[in-house]
Coordinates of C-alpha atoms and ligand atoms in Angstrom, one line a residue:
X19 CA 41.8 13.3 6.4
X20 CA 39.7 10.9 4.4
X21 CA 37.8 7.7 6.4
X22 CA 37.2 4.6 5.1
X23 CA 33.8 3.2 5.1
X24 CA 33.3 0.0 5.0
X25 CA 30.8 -0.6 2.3
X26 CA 27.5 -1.0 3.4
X27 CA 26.2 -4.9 4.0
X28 CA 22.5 -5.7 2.9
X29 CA 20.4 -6.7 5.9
X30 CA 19.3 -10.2 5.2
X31 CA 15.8 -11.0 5.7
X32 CA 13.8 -13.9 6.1
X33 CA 11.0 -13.3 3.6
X34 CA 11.6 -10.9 -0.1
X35 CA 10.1 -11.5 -3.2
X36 CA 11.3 -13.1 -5.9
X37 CA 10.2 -11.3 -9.0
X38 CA 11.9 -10.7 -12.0
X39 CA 11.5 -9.0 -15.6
X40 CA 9.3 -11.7 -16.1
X41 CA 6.7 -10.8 -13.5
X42 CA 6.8 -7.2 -15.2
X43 CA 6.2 -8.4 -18.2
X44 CA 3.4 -10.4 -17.2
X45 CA 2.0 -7.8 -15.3
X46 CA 2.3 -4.8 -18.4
X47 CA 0.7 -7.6 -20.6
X48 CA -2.2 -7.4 -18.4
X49 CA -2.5 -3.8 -18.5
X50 CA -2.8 -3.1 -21.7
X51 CA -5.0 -6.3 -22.4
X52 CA -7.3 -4.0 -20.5
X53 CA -8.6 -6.9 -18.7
X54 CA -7.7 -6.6 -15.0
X55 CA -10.6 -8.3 -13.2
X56 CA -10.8 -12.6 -13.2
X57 CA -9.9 -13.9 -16.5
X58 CA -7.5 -15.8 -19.1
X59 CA -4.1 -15.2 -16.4
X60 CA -6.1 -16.6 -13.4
X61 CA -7.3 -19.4 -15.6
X62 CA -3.3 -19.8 -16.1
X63 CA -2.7 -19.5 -12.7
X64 CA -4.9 -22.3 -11.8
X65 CA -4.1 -24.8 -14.0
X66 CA -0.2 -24.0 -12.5
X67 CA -1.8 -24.7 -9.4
X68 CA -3.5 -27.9 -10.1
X69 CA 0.2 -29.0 -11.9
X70 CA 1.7 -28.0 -8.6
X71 CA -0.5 -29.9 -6.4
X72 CA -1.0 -32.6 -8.5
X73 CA -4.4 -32.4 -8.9
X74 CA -7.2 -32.1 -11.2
X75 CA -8.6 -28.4 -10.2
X76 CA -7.8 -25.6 -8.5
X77 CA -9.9 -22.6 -7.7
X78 CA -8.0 -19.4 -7.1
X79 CA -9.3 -16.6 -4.8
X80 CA -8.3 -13.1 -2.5
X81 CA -6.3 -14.9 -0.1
X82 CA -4.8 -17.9 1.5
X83 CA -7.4 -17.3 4.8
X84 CA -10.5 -17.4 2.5
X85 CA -9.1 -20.6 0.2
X86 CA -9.5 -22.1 3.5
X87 CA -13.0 -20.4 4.3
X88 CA -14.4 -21.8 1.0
X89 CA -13.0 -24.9 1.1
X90 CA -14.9 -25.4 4.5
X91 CA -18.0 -23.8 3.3
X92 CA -17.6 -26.4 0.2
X93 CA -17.6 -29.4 2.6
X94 CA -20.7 -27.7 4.1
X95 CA -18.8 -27.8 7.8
X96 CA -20.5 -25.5 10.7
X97 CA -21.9 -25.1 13.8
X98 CA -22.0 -28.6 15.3
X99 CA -19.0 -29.7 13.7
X100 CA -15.7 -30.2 15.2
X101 CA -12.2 -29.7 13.1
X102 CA -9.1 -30.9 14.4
X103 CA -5.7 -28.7 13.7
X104 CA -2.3 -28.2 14.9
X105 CA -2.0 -25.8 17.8
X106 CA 1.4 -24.7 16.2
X107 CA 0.1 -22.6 13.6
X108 CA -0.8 -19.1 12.2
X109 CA -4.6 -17.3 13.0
X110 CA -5.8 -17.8 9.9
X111 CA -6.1 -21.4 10.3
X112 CA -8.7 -21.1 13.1
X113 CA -9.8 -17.8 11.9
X114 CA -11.4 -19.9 8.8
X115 CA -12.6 -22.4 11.2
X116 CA -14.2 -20.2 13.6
X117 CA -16.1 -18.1 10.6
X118 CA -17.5 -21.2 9.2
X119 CA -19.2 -22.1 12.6
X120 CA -17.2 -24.9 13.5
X121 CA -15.4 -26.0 17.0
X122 CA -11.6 -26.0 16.4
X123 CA -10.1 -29.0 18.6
X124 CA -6.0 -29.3 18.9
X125 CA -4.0 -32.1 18.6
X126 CA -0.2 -31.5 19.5
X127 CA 3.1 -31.8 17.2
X128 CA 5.5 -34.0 17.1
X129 CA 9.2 -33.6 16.6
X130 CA 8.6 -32.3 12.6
X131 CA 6.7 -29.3 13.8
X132 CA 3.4 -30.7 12.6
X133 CA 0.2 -32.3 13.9
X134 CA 1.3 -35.8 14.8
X135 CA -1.3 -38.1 13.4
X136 CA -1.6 -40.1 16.6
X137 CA -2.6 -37.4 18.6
X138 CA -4.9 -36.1 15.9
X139 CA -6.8 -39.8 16.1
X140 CA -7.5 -39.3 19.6
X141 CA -8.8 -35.9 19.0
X142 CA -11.8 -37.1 17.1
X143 CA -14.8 -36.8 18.5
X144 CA -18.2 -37.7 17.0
X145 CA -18.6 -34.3 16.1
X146 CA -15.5 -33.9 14.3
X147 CA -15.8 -33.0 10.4
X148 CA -12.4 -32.5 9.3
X149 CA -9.0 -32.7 9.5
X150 CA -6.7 -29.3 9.0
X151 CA -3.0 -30.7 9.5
X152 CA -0.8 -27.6 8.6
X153 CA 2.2 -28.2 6.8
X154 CA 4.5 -25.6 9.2
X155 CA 7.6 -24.0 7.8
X156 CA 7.3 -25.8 4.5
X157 CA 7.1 -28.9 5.5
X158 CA 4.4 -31.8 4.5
X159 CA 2.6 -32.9 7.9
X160 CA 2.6 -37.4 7.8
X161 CA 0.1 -37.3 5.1
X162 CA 0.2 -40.7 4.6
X163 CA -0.6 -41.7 8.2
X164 CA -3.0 -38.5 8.4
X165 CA -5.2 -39.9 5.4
X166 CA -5.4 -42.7 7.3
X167 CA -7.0 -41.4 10.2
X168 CA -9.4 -39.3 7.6
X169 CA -10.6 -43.0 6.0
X170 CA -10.8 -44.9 9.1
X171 CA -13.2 -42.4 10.8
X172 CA -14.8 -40.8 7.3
X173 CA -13.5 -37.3 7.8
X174 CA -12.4 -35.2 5.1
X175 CA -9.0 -34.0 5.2
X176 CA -8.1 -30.2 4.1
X177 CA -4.3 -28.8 4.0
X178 CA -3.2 -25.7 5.2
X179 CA -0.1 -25.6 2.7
X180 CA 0.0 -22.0 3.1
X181 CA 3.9 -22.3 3.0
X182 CA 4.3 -25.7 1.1
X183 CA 4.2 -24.5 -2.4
X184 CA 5.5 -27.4 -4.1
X185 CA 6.4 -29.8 -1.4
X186 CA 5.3 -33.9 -1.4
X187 CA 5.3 -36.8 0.7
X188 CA 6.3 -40.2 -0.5
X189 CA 6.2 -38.9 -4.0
X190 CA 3.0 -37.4 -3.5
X191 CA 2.4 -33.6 -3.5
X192 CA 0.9 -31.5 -0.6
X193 CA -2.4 -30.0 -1.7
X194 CA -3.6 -33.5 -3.2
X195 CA -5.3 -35.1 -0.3
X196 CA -8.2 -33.5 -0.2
X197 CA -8.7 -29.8 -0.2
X198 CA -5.5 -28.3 -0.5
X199 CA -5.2 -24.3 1.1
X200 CA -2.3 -22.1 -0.6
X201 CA -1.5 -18.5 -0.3
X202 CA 0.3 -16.2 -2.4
X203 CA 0.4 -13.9 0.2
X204 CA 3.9 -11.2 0.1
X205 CA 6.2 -13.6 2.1
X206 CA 5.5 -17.0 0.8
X207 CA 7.6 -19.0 -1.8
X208 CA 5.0 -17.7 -4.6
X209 CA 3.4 -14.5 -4.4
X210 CA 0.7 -12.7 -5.9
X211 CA 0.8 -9.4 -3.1
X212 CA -2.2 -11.2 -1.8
X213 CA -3.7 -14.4 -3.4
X214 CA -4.9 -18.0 -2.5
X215 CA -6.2 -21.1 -4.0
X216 CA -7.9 -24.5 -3.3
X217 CA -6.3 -28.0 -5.0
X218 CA -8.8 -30.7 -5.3
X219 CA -8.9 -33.6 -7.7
X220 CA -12.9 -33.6 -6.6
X221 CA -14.6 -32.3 -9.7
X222 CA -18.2 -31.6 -7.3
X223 CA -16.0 -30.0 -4.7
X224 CA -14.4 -27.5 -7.7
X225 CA -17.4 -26.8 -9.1
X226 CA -18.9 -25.6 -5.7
X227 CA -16.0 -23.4 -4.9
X228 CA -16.3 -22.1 -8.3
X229 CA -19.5 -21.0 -7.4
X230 CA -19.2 -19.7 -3.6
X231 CA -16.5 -17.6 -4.9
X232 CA -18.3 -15.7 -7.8
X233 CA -21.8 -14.7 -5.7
X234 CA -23.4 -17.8 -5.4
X235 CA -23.8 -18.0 -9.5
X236 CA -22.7 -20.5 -11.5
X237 CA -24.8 -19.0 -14.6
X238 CA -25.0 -15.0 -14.9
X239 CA -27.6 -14.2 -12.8
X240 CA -28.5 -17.2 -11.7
X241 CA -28.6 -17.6 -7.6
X242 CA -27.8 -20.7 -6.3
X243 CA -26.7 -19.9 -2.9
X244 CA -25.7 -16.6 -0.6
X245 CA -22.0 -16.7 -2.4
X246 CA -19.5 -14.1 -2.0
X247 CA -17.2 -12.1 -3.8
X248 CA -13.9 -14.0 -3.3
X249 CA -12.3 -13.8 -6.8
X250 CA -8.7 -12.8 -7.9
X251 CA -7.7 -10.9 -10.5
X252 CA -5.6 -11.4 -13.6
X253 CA -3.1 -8.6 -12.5
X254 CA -2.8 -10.5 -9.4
X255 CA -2.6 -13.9 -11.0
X256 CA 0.1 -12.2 -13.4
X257 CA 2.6 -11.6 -11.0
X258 CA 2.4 -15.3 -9.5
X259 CA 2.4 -17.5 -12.6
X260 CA 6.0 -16.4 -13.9
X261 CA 7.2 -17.7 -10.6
X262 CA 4.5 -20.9 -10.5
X263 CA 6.2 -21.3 -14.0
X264 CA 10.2 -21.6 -11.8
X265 CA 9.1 -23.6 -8.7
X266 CA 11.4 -26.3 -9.4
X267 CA 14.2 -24.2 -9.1
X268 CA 13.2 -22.1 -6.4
X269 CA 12.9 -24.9 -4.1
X270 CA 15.8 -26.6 -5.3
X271 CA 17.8 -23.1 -4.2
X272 CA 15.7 -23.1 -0.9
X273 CA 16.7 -26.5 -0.3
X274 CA 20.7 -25.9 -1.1
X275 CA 20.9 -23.4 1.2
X276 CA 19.2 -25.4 4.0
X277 CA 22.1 -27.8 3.2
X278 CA 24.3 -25.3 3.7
X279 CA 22.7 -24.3 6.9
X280 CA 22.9 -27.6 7.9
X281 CA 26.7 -28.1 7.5
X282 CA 27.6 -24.6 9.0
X283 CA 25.4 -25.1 12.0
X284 CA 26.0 -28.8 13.2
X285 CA 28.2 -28.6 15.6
X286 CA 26.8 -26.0 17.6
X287 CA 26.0 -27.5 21.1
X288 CA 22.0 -28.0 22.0
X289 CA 20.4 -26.4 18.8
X290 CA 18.2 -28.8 17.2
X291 CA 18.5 -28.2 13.4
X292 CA 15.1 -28.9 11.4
X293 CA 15.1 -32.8 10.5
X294 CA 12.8 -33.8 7.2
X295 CA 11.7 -37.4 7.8
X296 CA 12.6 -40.0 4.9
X297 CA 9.8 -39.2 2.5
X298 CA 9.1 -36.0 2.3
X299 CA 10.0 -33.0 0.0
X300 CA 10.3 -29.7 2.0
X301 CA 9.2 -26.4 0.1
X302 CA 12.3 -24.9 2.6
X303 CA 9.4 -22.0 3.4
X304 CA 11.7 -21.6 6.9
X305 CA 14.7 -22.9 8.3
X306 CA 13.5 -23.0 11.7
X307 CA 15.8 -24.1 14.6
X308 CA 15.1 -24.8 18.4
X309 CA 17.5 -22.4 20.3
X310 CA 19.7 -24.2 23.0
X311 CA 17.5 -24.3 26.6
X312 CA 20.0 -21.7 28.1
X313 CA 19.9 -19.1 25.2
X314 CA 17.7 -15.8 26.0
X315 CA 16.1 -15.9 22.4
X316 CA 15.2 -12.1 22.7
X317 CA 19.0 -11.9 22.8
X318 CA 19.8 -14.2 20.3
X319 CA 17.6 -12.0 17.7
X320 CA 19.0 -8.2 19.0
X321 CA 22.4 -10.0 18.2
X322 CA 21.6 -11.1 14.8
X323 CA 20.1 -8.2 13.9
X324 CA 22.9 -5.4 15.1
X325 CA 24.5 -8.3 12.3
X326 CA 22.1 -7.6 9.3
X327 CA 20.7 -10.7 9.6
X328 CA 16.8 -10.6 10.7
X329 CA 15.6 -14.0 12.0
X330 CA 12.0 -14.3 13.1
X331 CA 9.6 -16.1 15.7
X332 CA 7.1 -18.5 14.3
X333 CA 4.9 -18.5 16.6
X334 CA 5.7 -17.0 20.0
X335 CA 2.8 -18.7 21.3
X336 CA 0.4 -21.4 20.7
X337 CA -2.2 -20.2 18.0
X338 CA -4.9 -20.1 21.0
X339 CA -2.7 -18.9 23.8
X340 CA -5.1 -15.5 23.3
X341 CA -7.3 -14.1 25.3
X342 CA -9.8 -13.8 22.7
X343 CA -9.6 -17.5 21.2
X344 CA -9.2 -18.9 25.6
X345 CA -12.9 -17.4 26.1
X346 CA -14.2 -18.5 22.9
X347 CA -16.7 -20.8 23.1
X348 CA -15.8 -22.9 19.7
X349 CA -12.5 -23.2 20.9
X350 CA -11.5 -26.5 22.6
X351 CA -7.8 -25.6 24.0
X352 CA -5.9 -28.4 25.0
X353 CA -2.3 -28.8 26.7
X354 CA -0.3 -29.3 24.0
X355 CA 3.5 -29.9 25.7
X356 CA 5.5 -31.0 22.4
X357 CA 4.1 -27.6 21.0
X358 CA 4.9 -25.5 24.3
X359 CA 8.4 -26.3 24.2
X360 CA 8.9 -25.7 20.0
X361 CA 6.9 -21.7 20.7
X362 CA 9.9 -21.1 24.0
X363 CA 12.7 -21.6 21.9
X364 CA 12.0 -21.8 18.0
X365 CA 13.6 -19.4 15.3
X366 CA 14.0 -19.1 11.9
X367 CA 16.3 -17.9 9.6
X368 CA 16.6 -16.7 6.6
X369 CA 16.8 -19.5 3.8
X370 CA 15.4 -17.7 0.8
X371 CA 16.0 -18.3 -2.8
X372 CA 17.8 -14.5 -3.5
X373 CA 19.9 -15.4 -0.7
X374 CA 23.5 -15.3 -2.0
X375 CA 26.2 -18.0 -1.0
X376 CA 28.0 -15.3 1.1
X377 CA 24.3 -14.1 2.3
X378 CA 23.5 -18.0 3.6
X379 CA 27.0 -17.8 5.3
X380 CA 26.5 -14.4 7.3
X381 CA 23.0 -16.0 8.6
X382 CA 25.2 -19.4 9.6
X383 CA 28.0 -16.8 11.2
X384 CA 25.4 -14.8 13.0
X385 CA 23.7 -17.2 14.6
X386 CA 26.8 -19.1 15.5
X387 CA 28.5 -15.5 17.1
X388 CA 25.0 -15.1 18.6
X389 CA 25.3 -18.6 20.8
X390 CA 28.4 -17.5 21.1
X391 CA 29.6 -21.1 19.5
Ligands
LIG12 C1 0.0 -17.2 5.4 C2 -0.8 -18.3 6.1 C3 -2.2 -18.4 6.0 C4 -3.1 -17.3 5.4 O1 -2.8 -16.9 4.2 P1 -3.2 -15.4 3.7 O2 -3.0 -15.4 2.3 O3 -2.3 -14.4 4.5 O4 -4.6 -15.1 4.1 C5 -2.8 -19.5 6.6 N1 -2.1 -20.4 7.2 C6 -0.8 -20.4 7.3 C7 0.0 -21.5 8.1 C8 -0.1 -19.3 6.8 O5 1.3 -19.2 6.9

């Protein structure tokens, strides 16, 4: 007797890369230039960068975490200074904070997952230095209130747009209001394996970074400063700019299917679908929910996943709900209720650009059988 099988479904995942022949192209091209180190591709990379951004410059280096260390170190912030940031965010953010010397102060959310520019005014202090809205999920913090804050009190502002690739407020683009902080780590819209850059349309800014990055030099040789080693490589850059080159599109998918998320999950009683205020452009990094006040989310994900659908918690916990960062004394934790509430109950969902139509339906249908709506 002969069984039928029922052929195998693809588990759907909220994060896979996006490459192409293209990429492997761009990649072989580099190899046998036998040029792999810093060269003509990140140059290439970095004026996509500045393009996406809207800016003038762009400095590319290892990683999204140290794009955010240099653009500190280029503002000259540490110890003494104070930088204010959303409590709803990944380590890195503070990581690059606390490694520059600085106090990280919190200023809670409001109901677009990001730093709510009020609340970030009363967080300044006269010690603060800097603003660090993060632009969560793909979506552009209130810029245009936020640089408001930064003029009236004389603070420079730097993005964490880690996961905005693209995205824009008011017609403006996210990375463009100061320093700008992208990463091209495996899971983001763009990827590089690892990879970051900073945006600026500040020529003196650039020019620093240029030369933190590559050992303090700006001329072989020629010590300005203790620098460090923080530069990418054309291989790397090789395997971003092919997808730099298709942004447009890749959002445009990302933003189709959140549509279509939208539609298939509206009815569903007490889950709060992500809203993008009038305005702003989301880069669609993750469709992120709030789960109904009832729902046991640990069941809610077991139930998706026996579906082949694999959601995912951003964040379970507020960024310094550690021990490590509680009992750290540059850390300045603050109750942050708006926040507490999004960590209990948010998930995300797959809304990818190689989702298929019927792919973007099965994560709709799974979260739906899981709430059993
Ligand atoms: C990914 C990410 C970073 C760090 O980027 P890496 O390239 O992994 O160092 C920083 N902030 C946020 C919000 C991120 O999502």
């Amino acid at each position: 007797m002969t069984t039928v099988q029922a052929p195998p479904t693809s588990v759907v995942r909220v994060a896979e890369p996006d490459l192409g022949p293209e990429v492997e192209e761009a990649v072989l091209a580099v190899l046998r230039s036998g040029h792999l180190a810093q060269g003509p591709v990140v140059e290439r990379f970095e004026q996509l960068c500045a393009d996406m951004a809207g800016t003038t410059h762009a400095v590319a280096v290892t990683n999204g975490t140290a794009s955010l260390e240099v653009a500190l170190e280029a503002l000259r912030i540490g110890p003494g200074d104070e930088v204010v940031t959303s409590p709803l965010t990944f380590a890195a953010t503070i990581n690059a904070v606390l490694r520059s010397g600085a106090t990280v102060r919190f200023a809670d959310i409001g109901t677009d997952y990001n730093v709510d520019p009020e609340a970030l005014a009363a967080a300044v202090t006269s010690r603060t230095a800097a603003l660090l809205p993060v632009h969560l999920y793909g979506l552009p913090a209130d810029m245009t209130a936020i640089a408001g804050v930064a003029a009236r009190h004389g603070l420079a502002v730097v993005e964490d747009a880690a996961q905005a690739h693209g995205a824009g407020v008011d017609g403006r683009r996210a990375g463009s209001y100061g320093l700008g902080s992208f990463s091209f780590y495996a899971t983001k819209n763009v990827t590089a394996g690892e990879g970051g850059v900073v945006t600026t349309s500040d020529s003196a800014l650039a020019e620093r970074m240029r030369m933190l990055r590559n050992q303090g030099m700006r001329q072989r040789y020629v010590y300005e400063e203790v620098g460090r080693n923080l530069r990418l490589t054309d291989l790397q850059a090789a395997v971003a700019v092919p997808q730099l080159e298709r942004l447009a599109e890749t959002t445009r998918k990302r933003t189709r299917n959140a549509a279509a998320l939208d539609r298939a999950l509206a009815d569903v009683d007490g889950l709060v679908l992500p809203a993008v205020p009038t305005g702003r452009h989301s880069a669609w990094h993750q469709y992120t929910v709030l789960l109904p006040e009832h729902a046991d989310r640990d069941a809610v994900v077991a139930a998706m996943e026996a579906s082949g659908v694999v959601p995912a918690v951003y964040y379970p916990k507020l960024v310094w709900d550690y021990d490590i960062y509680r009992s750290h004394p540059q850390v300045i934790a603050t109750p942050a209720p708006q926040a507490a509430r999004v960590v209990a109950r948010c998930l995300s969902v797959p809304v990818h650009q190689r989702l298929s139509e019927d792919d973007v339906r099965r994560v709709g249908d799974a979260l739906r059988a899981a709430l059993g709506a």
